[in-house]
Short mmCIF file of C-alpha atoms in Angstrom, two decimals:
data_model
loop_
_atom_site.label_atom_id
_atom_site.label_comp_id
_atom_site.label_asym_id
_atom_site.label_seq_id
_atom_site.Cartn_x
_atom_site.Cartn_y
_atom_site.Cartn_z
CA MET A 1 69.13 158.01 77.52
CA GLN A 2 68.83 161.31 79.41
CA VAL A 3 71.71 163.19 77.90
CA ARG A 4 71.48 164.21 74.26
CA LEU A 5 74.26 164.39 71.69
CA THR A 6 74.38 168.17 71.97
CA THR A 7 74.98 167.90 75.71
CA ILE A 8 77.83 165.45 75.19
CA ALA A 9 79.33 167.72 72.55
CA ALA A 10 79.05 170.72 74.87
CA LEU A 11 80.87 168.83 77.61
CA LEU A 12 83.68 167.88 75.27
CA ILE A 13 84.08 171.43 74.03
CA ALA A 14 83.91 172.96 77.52
CA PHE A 15 86.73 170.83 78.86
CA ALA A 16 88.80 170.44 75.70
CA PRO A 17 91.56 172.90 76.78
CA CYS A 18 92.23 170.92 79.96
CA ALA A 19 93.15 167.76 78.07
CA ALA A 20 96.19 169.43 76.53
CA ALA A 21 97.50 170.88 79.79
CA LYS A 22 101.26 171.45 79.90
CA PRO A 23 103.28 169.79 82.69
CA MET A 24 102.94 171.81 85.86
CA ARG A 25 105.85 172.84 88.03
CA PHE A 26 105.52 173.75 91.67
CA ALA A 27 108.12 175.61 93.76
CA PRO A 28 107.41 175.35 97.50
CA LYS A 29 108.70 178.08 99.77
CA THR A 30 109.33 178.28 103.51
CA ASP A 31 110.29 181.06 105.91
CA ALA A 32 113.33 181.31 108.16
CA ARG A 33 111.70 178.95 110.66
CA GLY A 34 111.15 176.34 107.96
CA PHE A 35 107.39 176.96 108.10
CA ILE A 36 105.45 176.81 104.82
CA ASP A 37 104.53 179.84 102.74
CA VAL A 38 100.76 179.38 102.94
CA TRP A 39 100.03 181.95 100.24
CA ARG A 40 102.17 180.15 97.68
CA LEU A 41 100.63 176.86 98.78
CA ARG A 42 97.13 178.31 98.34
CA ARG A 43 98.02 179.43 94.82
CA ASP A 44 99.43 176.00 93.92
CA VAL A 45 96.46 174.18 95.46
CA ALA A 46 94.14 176.26 93.27
CA ARG A 47 96.17 175.30 90.18
CA ALA A 48 96.09 171.59 91.03
CA GLU A 49 92.41 171.60 92.00
CA SER A 50 91.42 173.15 88.67
CA HIS A 51 92.44 169.85 87.05
CA TYR A 52 91.03 167.73 89.87
CA TYR A 53 87.52 169.14 89.52
CA ALA A 54 87.66 169.29 85.70
CA ALA A 55 88.26 165.53 85.66
CA ILE A 56 85.09 164.64 87.57
CA SER A 57 83.09 162.93 84.84
CA PRO A 58 79.34 163.51 84.41
CA CYS A 59 79.08 160.75 81.80
CA GLU A 60 78.08 157.84 84.05
CA TYR A 61 75.76 160.03 86.08
CA ARG A 62 73.87 161.26 83.03
CA PHE A 63 73.91 158.04 81.04
CA THR A 64 71.06 155.86 82.27
CA GLY A 65 72.11 152.65 80.50
CA HIS A 66 68.50 151.81 79.73
CA SER A 67 67.75 149.84 76.60
CA GLY A 68 66.75 151.76 73.51
CA GLU A 69 69.69 154.15 73.12
CA THR A 70 70.64 154.84 69.55
CA LYS A 71 74.05 153.82 68.26
CA ALA A 72 74.90 157.49 67.85
CA GLU A 73 74.10 158.14 71.50
CA GLU A 74 76.21 155.19 72.59
CA ARG A 75 79.14 156.47 70.54
CA ALA A 76 78.69 159.96 72.02
CA TYR A 77 78.75 158.48 75.50
CA GLU A 78 81.95 156.58 74.73
CA ARG A 79 83.57 159.78 73.45
CA CYS A 80 82.53 161.55 76.64
CA ARG A 81 83.92 158.77 78.84
CA LYS A 82 87.24 158.61 76.96
CA HIS A 83 87.56 162.39 77.08
CA PHE A 84 87.14 162.48 80.85
CA ASP A 85 89.49 159.52 81.21
CA ARG A 86 92.12 161.68 79.53
CA LEU A 87 91.30 164.57 81.87
CA LYS A 88 91.64 162.23 84.84
CA ALA A 89 95.06 161.12 83.63
CA VAL A 90 96.12 164.77 83.36
CA SER A 91 94.78 165.44 86.86
CA GLU A 92 96.70 162.47 88.28
CA ARG A 93 99.94 163.75 86.72
CA VAL A 94 99.33 167.22 88.17
CA ASP A 95 98.52 165.76 91.61
CA ALA A 96 101.72 163.69 91.51
CA ALA A 97 103.80 166.74 90.64
CA PHE A 98 102.11 168.78 93.35
CA ASN A 99 102.76 166.13 96.01
CA ARG A 100 106.37 165.54 94.92
CA ALA A 101 106.99 169.22 95.46
CA TRP A 102 104.85 170.10 98.48
CA ARG A 103 104.31 166.96 100.55
CA PRO A 104 107.87 166.59 101.92
CA VAL A 105 108.02 170.33 102.63
CA ILE A 106 104.74 170.22 104.59
CA LEU A 107 105.85 167.14 106.53
CA ARG A 108 109.18 168.80 107.36
CA SER A 109 107.36 171.92 108.55
CA MET A 110 105.17 169.75 110.78
CA GLN A 111 108.30 168.24 112.35
CA LEU A 112 109.59 171.76 113.01
CA GLY A 113 106.35 172.59 114.86
CA ASP A 114 104.34 174.41 112.19
CA PRO A 115 100.69 174.18 113.39
CA ILE A 116 99.27 175.52 110.11
CA ALA A 117 101.10 172.88 108.11
CA GLU A 118 99.66 170.26 110.45
CA VAL A 119 96.11 171.61 110.11
CA ILE A 120 96.44 171.52 106.32
CA MET A 121 97.80 167.99 106.33
CA ARG A 122 95.46 166.47 108.90
CA ASN A 123 92.22 168.23 107.99
CA CYS A 124 91.09 166.81 104.64
CA ASP A 125 88.70 169.72 104.08
CA THR A 126 91.65 171.98 103.28
CA THR A 127 92.23 170.35 99.87
CA PRO A 128 91.52 167.02 98.14
CA VAL A 129 94.80 167.00 96.17
CA LEU A 130 97.21 166.46 99.08
CA ASP A 131 98.45 162.89 99.56
CA ARG A 132 97.68 161.81 103.14
CA HIS A 133 97.97 158.04 102.69
CA ASP A 134 100.30 157.38 105.65
CA ILE A 135 99.35 160.36 107.80
CA GLY A 136 96.51 160.26 110.29
CA ALA A 137 93.88 162.59 108.88
CA THR A 138 90.19 163.39 109.21
CA CYS A 139 89.38 161.36 106.08
CA ASP A 140 91.40 158.29 107.11
CA THR A 141 89.47 155.02 106.71
CA ASP A 142 91.08 153.74 109.92
CA SER A 143 88.91 155.06 112.75
CA ASP A 144 91.78 155.02 115.25
CA LYS A 145 93.97 157.14 112.98
CA ARG A 146 91.04 159.41 112.18
CA ASN A 147 90.24 159.95 115.88
CA ALA A 148 93.91 160.53 116.65
CA ALA A 149 94.04 163.20 113.93
CA ILE A 150 90.97 164.93 115.34
CA ALA A 151 92.47 164.83 118.83
CA ARG A 152 95.67 166.37 117.49
CA LEU A 153 93.73 169.14 115.73
CA ARG A 154 91.83 169.81 118.93
CA SER A 155 95.09 170.10 120.85
CA ILE A 156 96.33 172.76 118.42
CA GLY A 157 93.31 174.77 119.51
CA PHE A 158 92.27 176.26 116.17
CA MET A 159 88.67 175.10 116.44
CA PRO A 160 87.52 175.79 112.86
CA ALA A 161 89.89 172.95 111.89
CA VAL A 162 88.14 170.45 114.19
CA PRO A 163 85.43 168.41 112.38
CA ASN A 164 81.87 168.62 113.68
CA HIS A 165 82.71 171.63 115.79
CA THR A 166 80.51 174.72 115.83
CA ARG A 167 83.27 176.35 113.76
CA SER A 168 83.58 179.27 116.16
CA LEU A 169 86.63 180.17 118.20
CA VAL A 170 84.78 181.03 121.40
CA PRO A 171 83.80 178.56 124.14
CA PHE A 172 80.07 178.92 123.57
CA PHE A 173 77.69 177.97 120.80
CA VAL A 174 77.33 180.48 117.97
CA PRO A 175 74.54 179.65 115.50
CA SER A 176 75.60 179.69 111.86
CA LYS A 177 73.03 182.35 110.97
CA VAL A 178 74.51 184.62 113.63
CA LEU A 179 78.04 184.00 112.34
CA GLN A 180 76.91 185.22 108.91
CA ASN A 181 76.44 188.68 110.39
CA ALA A 182 80.00 188.89 111.65
CA PRO A 183 82.27 191.19 109.62
CA ARG A 184 84.81 188.39 109.24
CA ALA A 185 85.10 184.68 109.89
CA PHE A 186 87.28 181.65 109.17
CA THR A 187 84.28 179.62 107.95
CA VAL A 188 80.74 180.71 107.15
CA ASP A 189 77.94 178.33 106.21
CA LEU A 190 75.83 179.84 103.43
CA ARG A 191 74.87 176.53 101.86
CA TYR A 192 71.22 176.89 102.86
CA LEU A 193 71.10 179.82 100.42
CA ASN A 194 72.35 177.61 97.58
CA ASN A 195 68.93 176.11 96.82
CA GLY A 196 70.52 173.17 95.06
CA PHE A 197 71.97 175.21 92.20
CA ASP A 198 74.83 173.02 90.94
CA ASN A 199 76.90 175.93 89.68
CA PHE A 200 77.14 177.39 93.19
CA SER A 201 77.43 174.29 95.37
CA GLN A 202 81.21 173.88 95.23
CA ALA A 203 81.87 177.55 96.00
CA PHE A 204 79.36 177.56 98.87
CA GLU A 205 80.90 174.42 100.35
CA ALA A 206 84.39 175.97 100.17
CA LEU A 207 83.31 178.78 102.51
CA ALA A 208 81.51 176.42 104.89
CA LYS A 209 84.62 174.26 105.24
CA LEU A 210 88.19 175.19 106.02
CA ARG A 211 89.34 175.22 102.40
CA LEU A 212 92.54 176.73 101.07
CA ASN A 213 91.12 177.25 97.59
CA ARG A 214 88.21 179.69 97.90
CA GLN A 215 86.86 182.40 95.69
CA PRO A 216 84.80 185.54 96.42
CA LEU A 217 81.15 184.56 96.60
CA THR A 218 77.72 186.10 96.25
CA PRO A 219 74.55 183.97 96.31
CA GLY A 220 73.89 184.70 92.65
CA TYR A 221 70.33 185.94 92.76
CA LEU A 222 68.39 189.08 93.74
CA THR A 223 68.76 190.39 97.27
CA PHE A 224 66.41 192.70 99.13
CA GLY A 225 68.28 194.22 102.02
CA PRO A 226 69.68 192.28 104.99
CA GLU A 227 66.59 190.43 106.08
CA SER A 228 65.45 188.36 103.16
CA TYR A 229 66.29 186.80 99.84
CA TYR A 230 64.03 185.58 97.13
CA ARG A 231 64.14 181.78 97.65
CA GLY A 232 66.78 182.27 100.33
CA GLY A 233 64.88 182.76 103.56
CA SER A 234 65.85 185.07 106.39
CA LYS A 235 69.42 186.01 107.06
CA LEU A 236 68.70 187.07 110.61
CA TRP A 237 68.94 184.64 113.47
CA ASP A 238 65.62 186.01 114.72
CA PRO A 239 63.72 187.58 111.79
CA ALA A 240 61.16 189.05 114.21
CA ILE A 241 63.62 191.79 115.17
CA GLY A 242 65.38 194.29 112.96
CA ILE A 243 69.01 194.17 111.95
CA ALA A 244 69.95 197.04 114.28
CA ASP A 245 68.49 195.29 117.34
CA HIS A 246 70.02 192.07 116.16
CA ARG A 247 73.46 193.71 116.04
CA LYS A 248 73.09 195.02 119.59
CA GLU A 249 71.94 191.65 120.86
CA TRP A 250 74.95 189.85 119.40
CA ALA A 251 77.55 192.58 119.86
CA SER A 252 79.28 190.70 122.68
CA THR A 253 79.44 187.56 120.51
CA PHE A 254 81.00 189.44 117.60
CA ASN A 255 83.50 191.11 119.97
CA ALA A 256 84.47 187.73 121.39
CA LEU A 257 84.91 186.30 117.89
CA ASP A 258 87.02 189.28 116.82
CA THR A 259 89.18 188.98 119.92
CA ALA A 260 89.73 185.27 119.28
CA MET A 261 90.58 185.82 115.62
CA ASP A 262 92.99 188.62 116.50
CA LYS A 263 94.70 186.32 118.99
CA TRP A 264 95.40 183.73 116.30
CA LEU A 265 96.44 186.33 113.74
CA ARG A 266 98.86 187.93 116.23
CA ARG A 267 100.25 184.50 117.05
CA ASP A 268 100.93 183.87 113.37
CA PRO A 269 99.63 186.12 110.54
CA ARG A 270 99.61 183.09 108.23
CA TRP A 271 96.30 181.97 109.81
CA ALA A 272 94.78 184.70 107.61
CA VAL A 273 95.00 182.26 104.69
CA PHE A 274 91.66 180.94 106.02
CA LEU A 275 90.16 184.36 106.79
CA LEU A 276 86.98 185.59 105.07
CA HIS A 277 85.77 189.20 104.94
CA ARG A 278 82.14 190.22 104.48
CA ILE A 279 81.23 193.03 102.06
CA GLY A 280 77.69 194.35 102.32
CA HIS A 281 75.20 191.85 103.69
CA TYR A 282 76.08 188.69 101.82
CA GLU A 283 79.29 188.90 99.81
CA TRP A 284 82.34 187.10 101.24
CA VAL A 285 85.91 187.59 100.04
CA PRO A 286 88.96 185.53 101.13
CA GLU A 287 91.94 187.37 102.60
CA GLY A 288 94.35 188.59 99.94
CA MET A 289 91.82 188.40 97.12
CA THR A 290 89.86 191.09 95.32
CA THR A 291 86.27 190.93 94.19
CA THR A 292 85.00 192.06 90.80
CA THR A 293 81.51 193.05 91.98
CA GLY A 294 82.55 196.70 92.11
CA ARG A 295 83.63 196.75 88.47
CA LEU A 296 80.47 198.05 86.86
CA ASN A 297 79.98 198.42 83.13
CA SER A 298 80.76 201.94 81.90
CA VAL A 299 77.13 202.36 80.76
CA TRP A 300 76.33 203.36 84.35
CA LEU A 301 78.63 206.39 84.26
CA GLY A 302 77.29 209.90 83.82
CA ARG A 303 74.54 212.26 84.89
CA TRP A 304 70.97 211.10 85.42
CA LYS A 305 67.84 213.26 85.75
CA LEU A 306 65.28 212.16 88.35
CA ILE A 307 61.88 212.33 86.64
CA ALA A 308 59.46 210.42 88.87
CA GLN A 309 59.15 208.67 92.21
CA THR A 310 56.67 206.99 94.54
CA PRO A 311 56.96 206.18 98.25
CA ASP A 312 55.04 202.96 97.61
CA TRP A 313 54.49 201.35 94.24
CA ASN A 314 50.91 200.67 95.22
CA GLN A 315 50.62 204.41 94.50
CA PRO A 316 51.25 206.04 91.11
CA LEU A 317 54.55 207.66 90.16
CA GLN A 318 54.67 211.44 90.66
CA PRO A 319 56.90 213.94 88.80
CA VAL A 320 59.87 215.13 90.84
CA LYS A 321 63.04 217.10 90.28
CA GLY A 322 66.45 215.74 91.18
CA ARG A 323 69.60 214.18 89.82
CA ALA A 324 72.15 211.44 90.25
CA VAL A 325 75.78 211.37 89.18
CA ILE A 326 77.76 208.16 88.83
CA ARG A 327 81.54 208.37 88.56
CA TYR A 328 84.72 206.38 89.12
CA ARG A 329 86.31 206.46 92.57
CA HIS A 330 89.09 204.28 94.02
CA GLY A 331 88.82 201.69 91.26
CA GLY A 332 85.04 201.34 91.50
CA MET A 333 81.95 203.48 90.97
CA VAL A 334 80.02 205.69 93.36
CA ILE A 335 76.76 207.56 93.13
CA ASN A 336 75.64 210.97 94.43
CA THR A 337 71.90 211.66 94.60
CA VAL A 338 69.90 214.83 95.26
CA ALA A 339 66.08 215.16 95.16
CA ALA A 340 63.85 218.23 95.58
CA THR A 341 61.29 216.11 97.40
CA ALA A 342 63.01 213.70 99.73
CA LEU A 343 61.61 210.30 100.71
CA MET A 344 62.57 208.65 103.98
CA VAL A 345 63.66 205.51 102.15
CA PHE A 346 65.77 207.53 99.69
CA PRO A 347 67.87 210.08 101.60
CA ASP A 348 70.42 211.98 99.53
CA VAL A 349 73.76 210.17 99.47
CA SER A 350 77.32 211.11 98.51
CA ASN A 351 80.04 208.78 97.26
CA CYS A 352 77.80 205.78 97.83
CA THR A 353 79.54 202.62 96.65
CA LEU A 354 77.94 200.63 93.84
CA ARG A 355 78.41 196.85 93.57
CA TYR A 356 76.79 194.06 91.62
CA SER A 357 74.88 191.74 93.94
CA GLY A 358 75.48 188.76 91.66
CA GLY A 359 71.74 188.55 90.98
CA VAL A 360 69.64 189.48 87.98
CA THR A 361 65.98 190.25 87.47
CA TYR A 362 63.51 187.57 86.49
CA VAL A 363 61.55 187.20 83.26
CA PRO A 364 57.93 187.83 84.29
CA ASP A 365 55.45 185.00 83.85
CA PRO A 366 52.42 186.27 81.87
CA GLY A 367 50.28 183.65 83.55
CA ARG A 368 51.17 184.89 87.02
CA THR A 369 50.34 188.58 87.21
CA GLN A 370 51.52 188.79 90.83
CA TYR A 371 55.09 188.23 89.64
CA THR A 372 57.29 190.97 88.19
CA ALA A 373 60.92 191.26 87.13
CA LEU A 374 61.60 191.30 90.89
CA ALA A 375 59.76 187.98 91.27
CA GLY A 376 57.31 188.09 94.19
CA TYR A 377 57.92 191.77 94.86
CA THR A 378 55.03 193.59 93.21
CA GLY A 379 52.55 196.42 93.60
CA LYS A 380 49.54 198.02 91.90
CA TYR A 381 51.78 200.30 89.82
CA ALA A 382 54.80 198.01 89.57
CA ASP A 383 54.29 197.71 85.80
CA LYS A 384 54.65 201.50 85.47
CA VAL A 385 57.76 201.58 87.62
CA LEU A 386 59.37 198.77 85.61
CA ALA A 387 58.00 199.89 82.24
CA GLU A 388 61.46 200.54 80.75
CA LEU A 389 62.57 196.95 81.38
CA ASP A 390 62.28 194.62 78.42
CA PRO A 391 60.20 191.69 79.77
CA SER A 392 62.24 189.24 77.70
CA LYS A 393 65.56 190.31 79.25
CA ARG A 394 67.24 190.03 82.63
CA TYR A 395 69.00 192.97 84.26
CA LYS A 396 71.87 192.99 86.74
CA GLN A 397 71.10 194.23 90.23
CA VAL A 398 73.44 196.96 91.52
CA LEU A 399 73.45 197.53 95.28
CA MET A 400 73.97 200.95 96.86
CA GLN A 401 76.20 200.45 99.91
CA CYS A 402 76.67 203.39 102.26
CA LYS A 403 75.00 205.30 105.10
CA GLY A 404 71.51 206.10 103.83
CA ALA A 405 71.46 203.00 101.63
CA GLU A 406 72.32 199.38 102.47
CA SER A 407 74.51 199.17 105.57
CA ASP A 408 74.99 197.01 108.63
CA ASP A 409 72.95 199.22 110.96
CA THR A 410 69.70 199.31 108.99
CA ASP A 411 67.05 197.09 107.41
CA ARG A 412 66.98 199.33 104.33
CA ALA A 413 67.10 197.80 100.86
CA ARG A 414 68.29 200.12 98.09
CA PHE A 415 69.45 199.10 94.63
CA LEU A 416 69.49 200.09 90.95
CA LEU A 417 68.56 198.58 87.60
CA HIS A 418 69.77 199.95 84.26
CA ALA A 419 67.76 199.77 81.02
CA ARG A 420 69.04 201.66 77.99
CA ASN A 421 68.75 205.39 78.87
CA TYR A 422 66.81 204.81 82.06
CA MET A 423 67.78 203.88 85.59
CA ILE A 424 65.33 202.52 88.16
CA GLU A 425 65.94 202.82 91.88
CA ILE A 426 64.19 200.39 94.22
CA GLY A 427 64.07 200.72 97.99
CA SER A 428 62.41 199.67 101.21
CA LEU A 429 63.02 200.68 104.81
CA SER A 430 62.18 197.25 106.18
CA GLY A 431 62.86 194.85 103.32
CA ASP A 432 59.11 194.32 103.17
CA PRO A 433 57.99 193.34 99.63
CA ASN A 434 54.59 194.88 100.32
CA HIS A 435 56.06 198.36 100.80
CA VAL A 436 58.44 199.15 97.95
CA ALA A 437 59.47 202.68 96.98
CA ALA A 438 60.77 203.51 93.52
CA ARG A 439 62.39 206.21 91.44
CA VAL A 440 62.91 206.57 87.70
CA TYR A 441 65.85 208.45 86.17
CA ARG A 442 66.62 209.37 82.56
CA ARG A 443 70.17 209.79 81.28
CA VAL A 444 71.33 213.35 80.66
CA HIS A 445 74.79 212.51 79.29
#
């Protein structure tokens, strides 16, 4: 048996609160036209889906059924199965309550000519908790009904709702990697960055499909400027050119996409329920939501003395005078830097926004000397640069986002790591792991 008793116990504990869920009540709302309040629907869908996904049992998947299991393991499996059966029953009650409240309202809105209600009802990607049993939809088992639903969605004209479409709103093909560079989108396919990590797959899929229930998303591992990720591959459509040239090349495409999105938003602002906004190079945030990546721990606050730097960590660190100040601003944190000896990769910046990337450093492998806390990014003096990092710990990456740091018009990578009373700044003009600049700061107060 693959799953051990401790794993079963952990599953039971993790989902125990869901089993005792109180009855849910839903209160649909419409506007003067009788069209649905999509923001309230999105909130209620998220509530219902929390039970839907919690009830997906891992017991059968992890239990091999091979001979030789112990009686204790068999009993643990039975407890797991019964527990998730209870969660499924809770989910079914929540789904029933949700559909009793919302389904007739959505159907009535469709009859009144609400195109957004029709997209939500006919496109099964929008949510799995809506009852579509007698409505032609994209997940209908009857091919005629399914094709009729797709034809109806196509006639509405909102192309991100049409299955197997390029997901753009313009009448020409826009590759998904190009769409990732747009400042906003209705869908964006980042699943190739997921690398099979189970804890990210559902969130990545939600952005790639026209889901109502989405959450702000970062890839969850170290970034190095706009061009590359560790394990993620190139973000650029054509990695042979820089991000600035790439922007110029696709400017007309982005303008066309913006124009098309504005058209739909002017027609009905409720289409924004599907809108995604890009922050930095890779973070995406749904309309009407806030992200927590800018809420840094207070240990970052204060004055920092610049004590050493190198333009390339294949060269030794050299003493240098300078300072950095990190303070609160507009609900987040910003950094100001000044150095007596400037480096091209590290120009002085003012009020530069700081945000967590969602990634953390790696624990170095003693058997692979070419790997550091930044994984494959290394240099002859990398150990000196990263000396203040405890090799047994992982440290959160904090991106610097502003002119002179990471921004849309440059290939520059620039980020910070914090270790006790030291702060390490890492940068590169081109995102090239073979040419990494570094600075070391010590806290003043």
